[in-house]
Amino acid sequence: MISKTLERYTEHPEEEFVVYGHRACQGCAEVLALRLAFKVFGKDTILAMATGCMEIISTPLPFTCWKLPWIHVAFENAAAVASGIEAGVKILMEKGKIEKKDIHVVAIGGDGGTSDIGLQALSGALERWHKFTYICVDNEAYMNTGIQRSSCTPYGAMTTTSPPGKKSIGQSTWKKDMPKIAAAHNIPYVATACPSYPYDLFAKVKKARMVEGPSYLHILSVCPTGWRIPSGDAIKYGRLAVETGVFPLYEVENGQYRITHNVKSLKPITEYLKGQGRFRHLTNDTISKIQERVNLEWEGLKFQCGVK
Amino acid sequence: MKTRKGIEVSIAASIAAKLARVEVIAAYPITPQTHIVEHLAEIVAEGELDAIYINVESEYSAMSACCGAAAAGARTFTSTSAQGLELMHEILFIASGMRFPIVMATVNRALSSPLSIWGDHSDVMAARDTGWIVLFCENGQEVVDSIIMAYKMGEDRRVLLPVMVNLDGFSLSHVIEPIELPSQKEVDEFLPPYNPLYTLHPDKPVTMGAYGMPELYTEAKYAQETAIINSKKVIIDVMDEFGKKFGRYYKPVETYNTDKADFVFIGLGSVNENIKTAIDDLKTQGKEAGLINLRLFRPFPSDELMSALQGKKKVAVIERVMPGGAKNSPLYNEIASLAFANRMTLKMENYIVGLGGRDVLPEDFQQIYNEMAAKEKAEKVKKDKNYTVMRVRA
Ligand SMILES: Cc1ncc(C[n+]2csc(CCOP(=O)(O)OP(=O)(O)O)c2C)c(N)n1
Ligand code: SF4
Ligand SMILES: [Mg+2]
């Protein structure tokens, strides 16, 4: 088992596996998240990707920005495809058809591909204990198809299918807690991360890579296009999400919860909401409701982590 | 002659997969496919086969995992029926589009609703144009032989396509038949290990499943279509080679008693055994009828079918699926289109039989013969629609 070296992780791997030529929007933190993550996963990685922004921006036939073996099959099955790859590689090594070495399989889905349509395939793959890492790049909506709500869209947010109106506040449901759902499978490693905190992300990728069995990373990936913020502000909003407690950075290692980036006192939620076009319509009532919920969840997480 | 032993067809099918030395099996249970996957699980559990059995949580994931495993370079097998095949539907197209030579035993069963676990062809017919090579089996021996041949067909570099081997639920899958199981040595001589063209491996990164913009999509699909059309030659070669090796010769289109008869039945799967019985019975009454058995359904064996139809006057197309609002059932439509394109004048009738496990007896085919063949040319068969549903209480 890896010791808790998280804060001390300062290594910055040089090699890039997500390279120039992709078509992501300016300032996209989702592709940044992947770029950072794969620096740590490194060369001996096979990637199975769900349909979504990251697939579409990276691989228009006959181009790719991936320097890794990469496959896309469909939207809802990245985890199942990864299961097959992991099994295939394993049996071919066992039979001596390919050389034995430590090849890691990574599946990637957006929040829609993970929390909605791909949840069953993900749950199956985690439960079956394939040795792979699943990354959910969470930009809080179906961005690829034009900003429709997902079950990871936050309360109150405007999307094209949760529009605010006379009878609507915007998204009317609370964000699905995917990391907890993953952790409920009792897998060895679950963590949240955000590319605004690259070293925290590096360390978590490293752990996810090393554990025996499945691991799950939930990466908040600011999407300037969908969140209606200036393209230069993705890193800032990622930080604000953490500093306001909207998206705490923590890990669950063999069932042990640990906050990896403690925030002594949370900034008020308004600092995060203001300036985001998707929250522009929120009333004070809704904002205080959100603040209450954030406080409650933050306290709950602290309690779970034994933080005073 | 080698020894044949009485064995349940499903068990024989799983042994065939074992003899093909499949490396990854991903499957989800559904009646009437269960015996195949249960027995395979046992074979793997006993260490009789070097393979990984993935107990997926759905057929959707079964086909997805097969794609992943095939992409990694493993020989993959799955099996399903009815609802399971429909749940896979989206991925069926992707498996063929990505050119993965997965083999699937489809144990044909009716589709809900109403729910029915019993046999018919509504499942395969809904998946017939998914770009897979589609074979039908008349009996257990064919099931075993087809599964072994399927890998050789699909994995051929000129083909690289998935293959679906159809066997009728219960009426074939659950019966005990005398079957000759080839030895491992013989199968190894016939079927070399899978040697994939491209695989997912870090030492030689490739991209699989990139999306196609309008300027490329048509070409990609055209290339795929060309591959399935050209696969027929390879399919025939494999059948011939199999015949030389094992002494059992198969053809895409097989005929029974067609020399003497200008009346023919055309059918798919195990129903053809009953048709043959009916033909024999009719013969004793001095009546001649023939059977055209389509073993190969995709790619559609137009040339072979055309030659089998030469000189025929009346054709009864027997199918186990409702047209679903179409003019006729799928095979009928296809034969009609073939006949039209070749300016053939055939008197064709469409009979729907055996839906959801409804019994189909040799007498039914005698009745069909009598209805069609015995009547004067001008007299039309009485039908409710463009087709006749046998034994329906309308
Ligand atoms: C079965 C199926 N349903 C719907 C779609 C359409 N679709 C493609 S990507 C996508 C949304 C992706 O959202 P998410 O997973 O959050 O990824 P993002 O694009 O936001 O990164 C949708 C709805 C599809 N490709 N397949
Ligand atoms: S829509 Fe959002 S997630 Fe998608 S590429 Fe643009 S910025 Fe990135
Ligand atoms: Mg998204």
XYZ file of C-alpha atoms and ligand atoms in Angstrom:
737
model
C 0.000 0.000 0.000
C 1.204 3.492 -0.769
C 1.981 5.748 2.127
C 0.338 9.100 2.352
C 2.756 11.170 0.354
C 0.127 13.384 -1.076
C 1.204 16.860 -0.011
C 4.791 16.096 -0.753
C 4.185 15.099 -4.342
C 6.050 17.743 -6.294
C 7.312 15.798 -9.240
C 6.040 17.172 -12.555
C 6.364 14.535 -15.274
C 7.545 16.117 -18.483
C 6.272 13.727 -21.084
C 2.979 14.623 -22.760
C 0.457 12.114 -24.038
C -2.323 14.521 -24.949
C -0.693 16.736 -27.514
C -1.409 19.695 -29.788
C -4.000 19.586 -32.506
C -7.125 18.862 -30.493
C -10.224 20.966 -30.990
C -11.290 21.773 -27.450
C -12.670 25.244 -26.754
C -10.261 27.826 -25.494
C -9.651 27.498 -21.798
C -11.176 24.012 -21.523
C -10.149 22.500 -18.204
C -11.487 19.084 -19.143
C -8.756 18.477 -21.681
C -6.303 20.022 -19.238
C -7.378 17.490 -16.625
C -6.631 14.657 -19.020
C -3.361 16.163 -20.125
C -2.201 16.330 -16.523
C -3.532 12.920 -15.579
C -1.832 11.084 -18.432
C 1.526 12.590 -17.635
C 1.377 10.374 -14.560
C -0.280 7.328 -16.100
C 2.530 7.376 -18.627
C 3.281 5.315 -21.662
C 2.115 1.869 -20.645
C -1.526 2.806 -20.719
C -4.484 1.799 -22.868
C -7.398 4.144 -23.002
C -11.106 3.457 -23.511
C -13.124 6.598 -23.958
C -16.842 7.266 -23.914
C -18.518 9.497 -26.456
C -18.412 13.119 -25.346
C -16.428 16.301 -25.657
C -13.053 14.690 -25.046
C -13.639 12.067 -27.694
C -14.946 14.519 -30.255
C -12.213 17.091 -29.771
C -9.442 14.534 -29.949
C -10.079 12.035 -32.724
C -11.653 13.123 -35.984
C -10.687 10.337 -38.411
C -7.798 10.250 -39.421
C -6.347 12.518 -36.702
C -5.674 12.102 -33.035
C -4.049 14.074 -30.247
C -3.422 10.913 -28.222
C -0.009 9.339 -28.108
C -1.491 6.278 -26.443
C -3.444 3.281 -27.699
C -6.989 4.599 -27.672
C -10.431 3.203 -28.352
C -13.902 4.641 -28.487
C -16.864 2.297 -28.829
C -19.956 4.155 -27.592
C -21.327 6.552 -25.002
C -22.451 4.336 -22.149
C -19.902 1.563 -22.120
C -16.359 2.865 -21.508
C -16.127 0.784 -18.335
C -17.317 -2.368 -20.105
C -14.918 -1.853 -22.990
C -12.124 -1.354 -20.469
C -13.176 -4.618 -18.773
C -12.731 -6.429 -22.058
C -9.364 -4.828 -22.738
C -8.108 -5.664 -19.286
C -9.230 -9.279 -19.651
C -7.829 -9.503 -23.175
C -4.425 -8.163 -22.237
C -4.291 -10.380 -19.167
C -5.106 -13.628 -20.934
C -2.755 -12.870 -23.815
C 0.034 -12.322 -21.304
C -0.882 -15.483 -19.434
C -0.796 -17.453 -22.662
C 2.517 -15.897 -23.583
C 1.118 -14.297 -26.719
C 2.284 -10.866 -25.614
C 5.133 -9.953 -23.345
C 4.320 -9.673 -19.644
C 4.444 -6.116 -18.401
C 2.467 -3.738 -16.281
C -0.036 -2.223 -18.700
C -2.741 -0.087 -17.148
C -6.202 0.330 -18.600
C -8.007 3.630 -18.123
C -11.627 4.339 -18.963
C -12.851 7.896 -19.327
C -16.356 9.249 -19.381
C -17.954 12.627 -18.917
C -20.399 13.232 -16.088
C -23.215 12.129 -18.394
C -21.350 9.067 -19.600
C -20.613 8.208 -15.984
C -23.450 9.228 -13.694
C -26.342 8.710 -16.098
C -26.121 6.423 -19.087
C -22.901 4.639 -18.128
C -23.567 4.089 -14.435
C -24.543 0.447 -14.815
C -21.502 -0.473 -16.870
C -19.300 1.368 -14.397
C -20.854 -0.331 -11.390
C -20.418 -3.703 -13.066
C -16.777 -3.097 -13.852
C -15.996 -1.855 -10.334
C -17.799 -4.766 -8.746
C -15.971 -7.265 -10.960
C -12.729 -5.821 -9.687
C -11.011 -5.263 -12.996
C -7.640 -3.673 -12.519
C -8.310 -0.342 -14.174
C -8.881 3.307 -13.411
C -12.105 5.028 -14.280
C -11.943 8.776 -14.706
C -15.068 10.866 -14.707
C -14.336 14.255 -16.190
C -17.171 16.229 -14.681
C -18.069 19.482 -16.412
C -21.537 19.278 -14.919
C -23.600 18.824 -18.074
C -23.754 17.119 -21.457
C -21.510 19.619 -23.142
C -20.847 17.717 -26.326
C -24.495 17.800 -27.332
C -24.993 21.430 -26.341
C -25.154 21.867 -22.566
C -28.022 19.635 -21.474
C -28.430 18.771 -17.817
C -27.016 15.597 -16.330
C -27.478 14.195 -12.859
C -24.185 15.906 -11.995
C -25.459 19.343 -12.947
C -25.596 21.437 -9.767
C -28.799 22.681 -8.190
C -30.103 25.829 -9.813
C -27.815 25.739 -12.837
C -29.172 26.759 -16.194
C -28.703 24.257 -18.977
C -30.582 23.947 -22.242
C -32.805 21.242 -20.742
C -33.063 22.785 -17.288
C -33.837 26.323 -18.313
C -34.999 28.764 -15.667
C -38.457 30.115 -16.321
C -41.664 31.177 -14.676
C -42.059 27.699 -13.247
C -38.420 26.662 -13.036
C -35.393 27.682 -11.023
C -33.090 25.907 -13.466
C -31.769 22.473 -12.458
C -34.193 21.359 -9.753
C -32.226 18.434 -8.335
C -29.051 18.103 -6.296
C -25.841 16.869 -7.839
C -25.474 13.100 -7.760
C -22.662 12.084 -5.446
C -20.658 9.912 -7.826
C -17.501 9.511 -5.711
C -19.601 8.122 -2.850
C -21.364 5.774 -5.235
C -17.983 4.561 -6.468
C -16.720 4.258 -2.899
C -19.777 2.187 -1.996
C -18.301 -0.540 -4.190
C -15.546 -0.797 -1.580
C -12.865 -0.426 -4.204
C -9.335 0.343 -3.020
C -9.164 3.921 -4.207
C -11.556 6.762 -4.942
C -10.629 10.432 -5.152
C -11.885 13.778 -6.294
C -9.523 16.107 -8.104
C -9.417 19.290 -10.111
C -6.808 20.484 -12.600
C -6.634 23.785 -10.688
C -4.649 21.703 -8.166
C -2.217 19.835 -10.413
C -0.002 18.318 -7.729
C -2.965 17.001 -5.804
C -4.193 15.522 -9.097
C -0.808 13.993 -9.945
C -0.611 12.293 -6.575
C -4.090 10.866 -6.885
C -3.460 9.545 -10.366
C -0.344 7.876 -9.075
C -2.273 6.162 -6.300
C -5.070 5.167 -8.651
C -2.466 3.648 -10.953
C -0.771 1.647 -8.227
C -3.592 0.000 -6.314
C -4.517 -3.613 -6.858
C -7.998 -3.503 -8.313
C -10.257 -0.784 -9.615
C -9.873 2.901 -8.849
C -12.110 5.861 -9.544
C -11.176 9.500 -10.048
C -13.805 12.191 -10.205
C -12.289 15.297 -11.731
C -14.145 18.580 -11.689
C -13.423 20.036 -15.108
C -14.435 23.617 -15.595
C -16.041 24.200 -18.992
C -16.008 27.874 -19.928
C -18.423 27.286 -22.789
C -21.064 25.534 -20.741
C -20.631 27.516 -17.568
C -20.678 30.791 -19.447
C -17.496 32.207 -18.023
C -14.570 33.878 -19.779
C -12.191 31.316 -21.262
C -9.347 32.574 -19.090
C -11.168 31.809 -15.850
C -11.297 28.016 -15.751
C -8.487 27.665 -13.226
C -9.953 30.402 -11.053
C -13.376 28.760 -10.918
C -11.837 25.394 -10.178
C -10.130 26.947 -7.187
C -13.291 28.719 -6.086
C -15.203 25.432 -6.252
C -12.748 23.985 -3.768
C -12.419 27.078 -1.580
C -16.168 27.480 -1.207
C -16.608 23.791 -0.394
C -18.719 23.156 -3.490
C -16.235 20.538 -4.648
C -13.997 19.321 -1.811
C -10.783 17.530 -2.651
C -10.632 14.232 -0.834
C -9.748 10.609 -1.270
C -11.084 7.320 -0.016
C -8.314 4.831 0.373
C -9.473 1.374 1.417
C -12.552 2.922 2.921
C -10.680 5.649 4.810
C -11.872 9.130 3.897
C -9.280 11.894 3.905
C -9.512 15.527 2.892
C -6.442 16.219 0.794
C -6.829 19.954 0.596
C -8.271 21.344 3.769
C -10.007 24.702 3.662
C -9.886 26.354 7.082
C -12.923 28.499 6.494
C -15.023 28.241 3.428
C -15.515 31.261 1.208
C -19.154 32.217 0.754
C -20.821 30.417 -2.103
C -21.619 33.705 -3.837
C -17.959 34.087 -4.744
C -18.226 30.914 -6.783
C -21.636 31.589 -8.289
C -21.078 35.163 -9.337
C -19.724 35.622 -12.808
C -20.999 32.236 -13.990
C -23.672 32.752 -16.595
C -25.330 29.471 -15.731
C -26.180 30.801 -12.240
C -27.032 34.355 -13.284
C -30.753 33.919 -12.690
C -30.501 32.596 -9.122
C -32.568 34.339 -6.455
C -31.227 34.999 -2.975
C -33.520 32.282 -1.733
C -31.995 29.688 -3.984
C -28.508 30.904 -3.148
C -29.065 30.492 0.574
C -30.505 27.047 -0.032
C -27.334 26.119 -1.895
C -25.157 27.631 0.836
C -26.956 25.566 3.462
C -26.495 22.399 1.500
C -22.794 23.068 0.873
C -22.231 23.676 4.598
C -24.051 20.509 5.515
C -22.111 18.365 3.069
C -18.810 19.930 4.025
C -19.449 19.248 7.708
C -20.466 15.724 6.838
C -17.283 15.143 4.904
C -15.141 16.629 7.680
C -16.838 14.328 10.153
C -16.190 11.354 7.899
C -12.537 12.375 7.686
C -12.192 13.080 11.372
C -11.361 16.723 10.744
C -12.418 19.196 13.390
C -17.140 -42.937 -39.650
C -16.205 -41.288 -36.368
C -18.181 -41.760 -33.210
C -21.141 -39.582 -32.540
C -22.433 -39.114 -29.078
C -25.741 -37.979 -27.758
C -25.318 -34.543 -26.286
C -27.456 -31.480 -25.639
C -26.894 -29.013 -28.454
C -26.173 -26.130 -26.045
C -23.476 -28.137 -24.313
C -22.028 -29.062 -27.686
C -22.013 -25.373 -28.649
C -19.991 -24.479 -25.573
C -17.586 -27.319 -26.297
C -17.196 -25.942 -29.815
C -16.204 -22.569 -28.343
C -13.718 -24.376 -26.148
C -12.324 -26.275 -29.118
C -11.908 -22.924 -30.860
C -9.757 -21.933 -27.862
C -11.639 -18.735 -27.179
C -9.734 -16.412 -24.864
C -12.321 -14.011 -23.509
C -15.966 -14.852 -22.940
C -18.310 -12.080 -21.867
C -21.889 -13.133 -21.465
C -25.105 -12.501 -19.595
C -27.669 -15.221 -19.007
C -31.010 -15.339 -20.784
C -33.265 -18.272 -21.566
C -32.771 -20.268 -23.788
C -29.076 -19.389 -24.108
C -28.241 -20.212 -20.466
C -26.892 -23.734 -20.899
C -24.219 -22.493 -23.279
C -22.827 -19.857 -20.934
C -23.231 -21.980 -17.826
C -21.262 -24.779 -19.362
C -18.582 -22.415 -20.587
C -18.286 -20.948 -17.097
C -17.782 -24.486 -15.837
C -15.163 -25.250 -18.472
C -13.218 -22.146 -17.468
C -13.698 -22.817 -13.757
C -12.310 -26.317 -14.190
C -9.262 -24.952 -15.960
C -10.095 -26.865 -19.122
C -9.711 -23.721 -21.183
C -7.220 -20.877 -20.889
C -9.743 -18.097 -20.947
C -11.212 -15.277 -18.911
C -14.930 -15.383 -18.335
C -16.325 -11.916 -17.659
C -19.597 -12.042 -15.776
C -20.889 -8.791 -17.195
C -23.912 -7.022 -15.767
C -25.823 -6.859 -19.064
C -25.721 -7.921 -22.697
C -24.916 -4.358 -23.549
C -21.726 -4.724 -21.585
C -21.188 -8.250 -22.923
C -20.879 -6.969 -26.459
C -18.906 -3.938 -25.292
C -16.447 -6.105 -23.381
C -16.130 -8.375 -26.413
C -15.179 -5.293 -28.447
C -12.563 -4.336 -25.859
C -11.147 -7.845 -25.695
C -11.068 -8.192 -29.474
C -9.338 -4.820 -29.706
C -6.722 -6.114 -27.300
C -6.221 -9.036 -29.672
C -8.059 -11.841 -27.907
C -10.386 -14.377 -29.505
C -13.789 -13.611 -28.035
C -17.086 -15.398 -27.696
C -20.503 -14.497 -26.455
C -23.989 -15.856 -26.698
C -27.439 -14.418 -26.191
C -31.113 -14.531 -27.121
C -33.993 -12.175 -27.822
C -34.016 -9.259 -25.363
C -30.300 -9.670 -24.883
C -29.643 -9.313 -28.588
C -31.792 -6.198 -28.683
C -29.963 -4.720 -25.720
C -26.736 -5.245 -27.658
C -28.180 -3.720 -30.773
C -26.230 -0.477 -30.754
C -22.940 -2.283 -30.239
C -23.622 -4.868 -32.963
C -23.106 -2.171 -35.570
C -19.979 -0.968 -33.835
C -18.460 -4.452 -33.620
C -18.812 -4.881 -37.365
C -17.833 -1.296 -38.158
C -14.678 -1.710 -36.115
C -14.096 -5.047 -37.793
C -13.858 -7.216 -34.696
C -14.163 -10.943 -35.493
C -16.290 -11.721 -32.444
C -18.356 -14.899 -32.627
C -21.801 -15.007 -31.066
C -24.143 -17.946 -30.743
C -27.638 -16.507 -30.944
C -30.178 -18.875 -29.496
C -33.228 -17.586 -31.281
C -36.178 -16.576 -29.179
C -39.255 -14.413 -29.575
C -39.132 -10.760 -28.600
C -41.380 -9.225 -25.988
C -44.102 -8.080 -25.798
C -45.832 -10.274 -24.796
C -42.858 -11.774 -23.055
C -42.085 -15.195 -24.415
C -39.082 -17.323 -23.722
C -39.892 -19.560 -26.675
C -38.350 -19.733 -30.058
C -38.777 -17.719 -33.210
C -36.645 -15.450 -35.370
C -37.817 -12.021 -34.312
C -34.513 -11.446 -32.504
C -32.128 -12.201 -35.355
C -34.348 -10.546 -37.937
C -34.188 -7.288 -36.004
C -30.395 -7.589 -36.080
C -29.979 -8.910 -39.596
C -28.548 -5.771 -41.183
C -25.968 -4.949 -38.548
C -22.996 -5.853 -40.741
C -22.430 -9.275 -39.189
C -21.990 -12.476 -41.107
C -25.151 -14.417 -40.243
C -25.348 -18.215 -40.344
C -28.335 -20.429 -39.549
C -28.113 -23.976 -38.274
C -30.479 -26.810 -38.938
C -29.151 -29.251 -36.364
C -26.658 -29.669 -33.548
C -23.818 -30.866 -35.717
C -24.096 -27.728 -37.781
C -23.993 -25.630 -34.633
C -20.709 -27.172 -33.550
C -19.185 -26.993 -37.003
C -20.424 -23.449 -37.611
C -18.930 -22.069 -34.404
C -15.544 -23.489 -35.330
C -15.822 -22.291 -38.920
C -17.070 -18.876 -37.801
C -13.694 -17.959 -36.319
C -11.897 -18.961 -39.453
C -14.298 -16.912 -41.556
C -14.358 -13.827 -39.359
C -10.650 -13.701 -38.593
C -9.548 -14.020 -42.190
C -7.652 -10.836 -43.067
C -9.858 -10.400 -46.117
C -12.943 -10.447 -43.897
C -12.415 -9.226 -40.311
C -16.061 -9.250 -39.389
C -18.109 -10.616 -36.514
C -20.110 -13.777 -37.099
C -23.466 -14.712 -35.650
C -24.348 -18.394 -35.492
C -28.088 -18.852 -35.071
C -29.704 -21.852 -33.484
C -33.354 -22.139 -32.596
C -34.225 -21.806 -28.941
C -35.403 -25.044 -27.275
C -36.302 -26.869 -30.482
C -32.594 -27.015 -31.222
C -30.733 -25.622 -28.221
C -32.277 -27.967 -25.662
C -32.530 -31.202 -27.579
C -30.120 -34.074 -27.329
C -28.715 -34.998 -30.701
C -26.066 -37.390 -31.927
C -23.107 -35.119 -32.570
C -19.564 -35.797 -33.643
C -17.215 -33.593 -31.647
C -13.910 -33.049 -33.408
C -10.728 -33.553 -31.451
C -8.720 -30.589 -30.204
C -5.870 -31.635 -32.451
C -8.049 -31.579 -35.555
C -9.522 -28.205 -34.656
C -6.056 -26.797 -33.982
C -4.938 -27.958 -37.393
C -7.950 -26.320 -39.001
C -8.087 -23.128 -36.944
C -4.795 -21.379 -36.192
C -4.527 -18.974 -33.232
C -5.995 -15.531 -33.851
C -3.416 -13.237 -35.349
C -4.982 -9.782 -35.267
C -4.008 -7.059 -37.699
C -4.089 -4.239 -35.140
C -4.259 -4.384 -31.376
C -4.334 -1.931 -28.520
C -0.837 -2.029 -27.122
C 1.401 0.725 -25.723
C 4.362 -0.384 -27.825
C 2.486 0.493 -30.997
C -0.312 2.923 -30.209
C -3.259 2.944 -32.575
C -6.549 4.813 -32.525
C -9.698 2.742 -32.859
C -13.194 4.099 -33.227
C -12.442 7.642 -34.325
C -15.454 9.472 -35.691
C -16.034 10.009 -39.397
C -16.917 13.364 -40.849
C -19.113 13.480 -43.974
C -16.050 13.434 -46.203
C -14.994 10.034 -44.818
C -18.022 8.270 -43.388
C -19.339 7.045 -46.726
C -15.947 5.634 -47.710
C -15.591 3.853 -44.377
C -19.003 2.262 -44.738
C -18.371 1.439 -48.380
C -15.166 -0.361 -47.443
C -17.039 -2.294 -44.774
C -19.829 -3.222 -47.171
C -17.300 -4.370 -49.741
C -15.735 -6.558 -47.076
C -18.981 -8.295 -46.177
C -19.916 -8.822 -49.817
C -16.478 -10.226 -50.595
C -16.578 -12.383 -47.481
C -18.765 -14.885 -49.308
C -15.813 -16.264 -51.194
C -13.906 -16.791 -47.962
C -16.974 -18.317 -46.338
C -17.225 -20.836 -49.178
C -13.495 -21.582 -48.981
C -13.735 -22.165 -45.246
C -16.719 -24.470 -45.702
C -14.808 -26.429 -48.360
C -11.696 -26.673 -46.242
C -13.805 -27.793 -43.305
C -15.380 -30.457 -45.473
C -11.997 -31.778 -46.579
C -10.748 -31.865 -43.022
C -13.794 -33.198 -41.229
C -15.796 -34.871 -43.967
C -18.837 -32.685 -43.454
C -19.420 -30.376 -46.385
C -21.469 -27.221 -46.110
C -22.674 -24.691 -48.633
C -24.187 -21.231 -48.239
C -27.370 -22.516 -49.835
C -28.336 -26.143 -49.605
C -31.079 -27.955 -51.417
C -33.150 -31.032 -50.725
C -35.107 -32.846 -53.397
C -35.105 -29.816 -55.644
C -34.168 -31.726 -58.789
C -37.569 -33.264 -59.281
C -39.761 -30.528 -57.903
C -40.818 -27.212 -59.341
C -42.309 -26.374 -55.953
C -39.859 -25.342 -53.241
C -39.946 -24.281 -49.666
C -37.377 -21.766 -48.493
C -36.657 -21.664 -44.794
C -34.139 -20.841 -42.109
C -32.913 -22.933 -39.216
C -34.293 -26.008 -37.570
C -37.732 -25.713 -39.144
C -36.092 -27.111 -42.251
C -35.835 -30.520 -40.611
C -39.617 -30.625 -40.387
C -39.911 -29.402 -43.927
C -37.708 -32.285 -45.046
C -39.945 -34.737 -43.212
C -42.949 -33.207 -44.947
C -41.191 -33.494 -48.286
C -40.537 -37.192 -47.663
C -44.155 -37.743 -46.685
C -45.388 -35.894 -49.747
C -43.190 -38.089 -51.898
C -44.964 -41.189 -50.649
C -48.165 -39.558 -51.910
C -46.586 -39.013 -55.307
C -46.100 -35.295 -54.746
C -42.771 -33.599 -55.282
C -41.582 -30.628 -53.259
C -38.084 -29.358 -52.611
C -36.358 -27.303 -49.946
C -33.898 -24.466 -50.279
C -32.078 -24.077 -46.993
C -30.246 -20.811 -46.444
C -27.341 -21.565 -44.147
C -25.839 -18.205 -44.963
C -28.117 -15.218 -44.577
C -25.583 -12.360 -44.516
C -23.974 -11.713 -46.879
C -27.122 -12.634 -48.779
C -26.204 -15.527 -51.098
C -27.978 -14.130 -54.165
C -26.099 -16.125 -56.809
C -26.477 -19.431 -55.031
C -30.117 -18.763 -54.388
C -30.689 -17.797 -58.016
C -29.230 -21.036 -59.263
C -31.258 -23.015 -56.764
C -34.384 -21.260 -58.004
C -33.753 -21.989 -61.675
C -36.743 -23.730 -63.211
C -38.861 -23.409 -60.070
C -42.409 -22.220 -60.400
C -43.820 -21.994 -56.915
C -42.059 -20.903 -53.786
C -43.292 -20.985 -50.206
C -41.164 -18.736 -48.015
C -41.354 -19.914 -44.437
C -40.464 -17.465 -41.701
C -40.691 -17.231 -37.953
C -41.188 -13.496 -37.581
C -44.029 -11.011 -37.974
C -43.500 -8.430 -40.704
C -44.232 -5.646 -38.236
C -46.142 -3.567 -40.716
C -43.894 -4.367 -43.661
C -45.442 -5.804 -46.791
C -44.008 -9.235 -46.079
C -41.531 -10.872 -43.758
C -37.845 -10.063 -44.352
C -36.680 -13.129 -46.251
C -39.722 -13.030 -48.518
C -39.068 -9.386 -49.359
C -35.490 -10.166 -50.171
C -36.290 -13.119 -52.407
C -38.995 -11.109 -54.150
C -36.489 -8.377 -54.811
C -34.003 -10.914 -56.145
C -36.617 -12.486 -58.404
C -37.732 -9.096 -59.697
C -34.184 -7.990 -60.434
C -33.631 -11.197 -62.385
C -36.985 -11.017 -64.193
C -38.103 -14.319 -62.770
C -41.761 -15.060 -62.614
C -42.296 -17.045 -59.499
C -45.497 -17.736 -57.723
C -44.416 -16.848 -54.200
C -46.303 -17.163 -50.979
C -45.289 -16.045 -47.537
C -46.049 -18.208 -44.528
C -45.434 -17.113 -40.957
C -45.006 -20.080 -38.647
C -43.825 -20.970 -35.184
C -44.062 -17.606 -33.475
C -43.130 -17.590 -29.792
C -42.678 -21.346 -29.739
C -45.951 -22.230 -31.480
C -45.614 -25.792 -32.742
C -44.652 -26.281 -36.348
C -45.358 -29.756 -37.608
C -44.571 -31.526 -40.863
C -48.335 -31.563 -41.507
C -48.264 -27.776 -41.727
C -45.924 -27.963 -44.672
C -48.004 -30.607 -46.336
C -50.934 -28.264 -45.953
C -48.939 -25.413 -47.458
C -47.971 -27.626 -50.360
C -51.531 -28.678 -50.925
C -52.766 -25.103 -50.759
C -50.231 -23.814 -53.207
C -49.165 -26.615 -55.462
C -52.382 -28.487 -55.939
C -54.416 -25.470 -56.920
C -54.921 -24.219 -60.415
C -52.529 -21.531 -61.497
C -55.120 -18.813 -61.475
C -56.484 -19.670 -58.095
C -54.998 -17.598 -55.332
C -54.208 -18.934 -51.922
C -56.581 -17.495 -49.386
C -54.659 -15.167 -47.134
C -55.498 -12.734 -44.412
C -52.787 -10.257 -45.420
C -49.973 -10.427 -47.937
C -48.967 -13.468 -45.986
C -50.523 -16.335 -44.111
C -50.034 -16.849 -40.422
C -50.266 -20.564 -39.786
C -52.359 -21.870 -36.921
C -53.449 -18.448 -35.774
C -56.786 -18.092 -34.007
C -57.709 -14.826 -35.656
C -26.841 6.112 -26.636
C -26.506 7.527 -26.874
N -27.346 8.492 -26.446
C -27.051 9.781 -26.641
C -25.895 10.136 -27.276
C -25.618 11.583 -27.527
N -24.522 12.098 -26.723
C -23.240 12.056 -27.136
S -22.181 12.760 -26.085
C -23.439 13.190 -25.053
C -23.220 13.979 -23.822
C -21.914 13.782 -23.205
O -21.932 14.365 -21.962
P -20.842 14.004 -20.902
O -20.757 12.556 -20.730
O -21.110 14.800 -19.684
O -19.498 14.468 -21.608
P -19.066 15.938 -22.029
O -19.380 16.074 -23.476
O -19.828 16.903 -21.197
O -17.605 15.971 -21.763
C -24.664 12.756 -25.527
C -25.958 12.969 -24.854
C -25.046 9.096 -27.726
N -23.919 9.326 -28.378
N -25.370 7.823 -27.488
S -17.645 22.477 -24.376
Fe -16.574 22.641 -22.447
S -15.748 20.600 -22.025
Fe -16.322 20.671 -24.168
S -14.426 21.222 -25.223
Fe -15.571 23.133 -24.839
S -14.813 23.862 -22.898
Fe -14.160 21.737 -23.064
Mg -20.220 16.589 -19.163
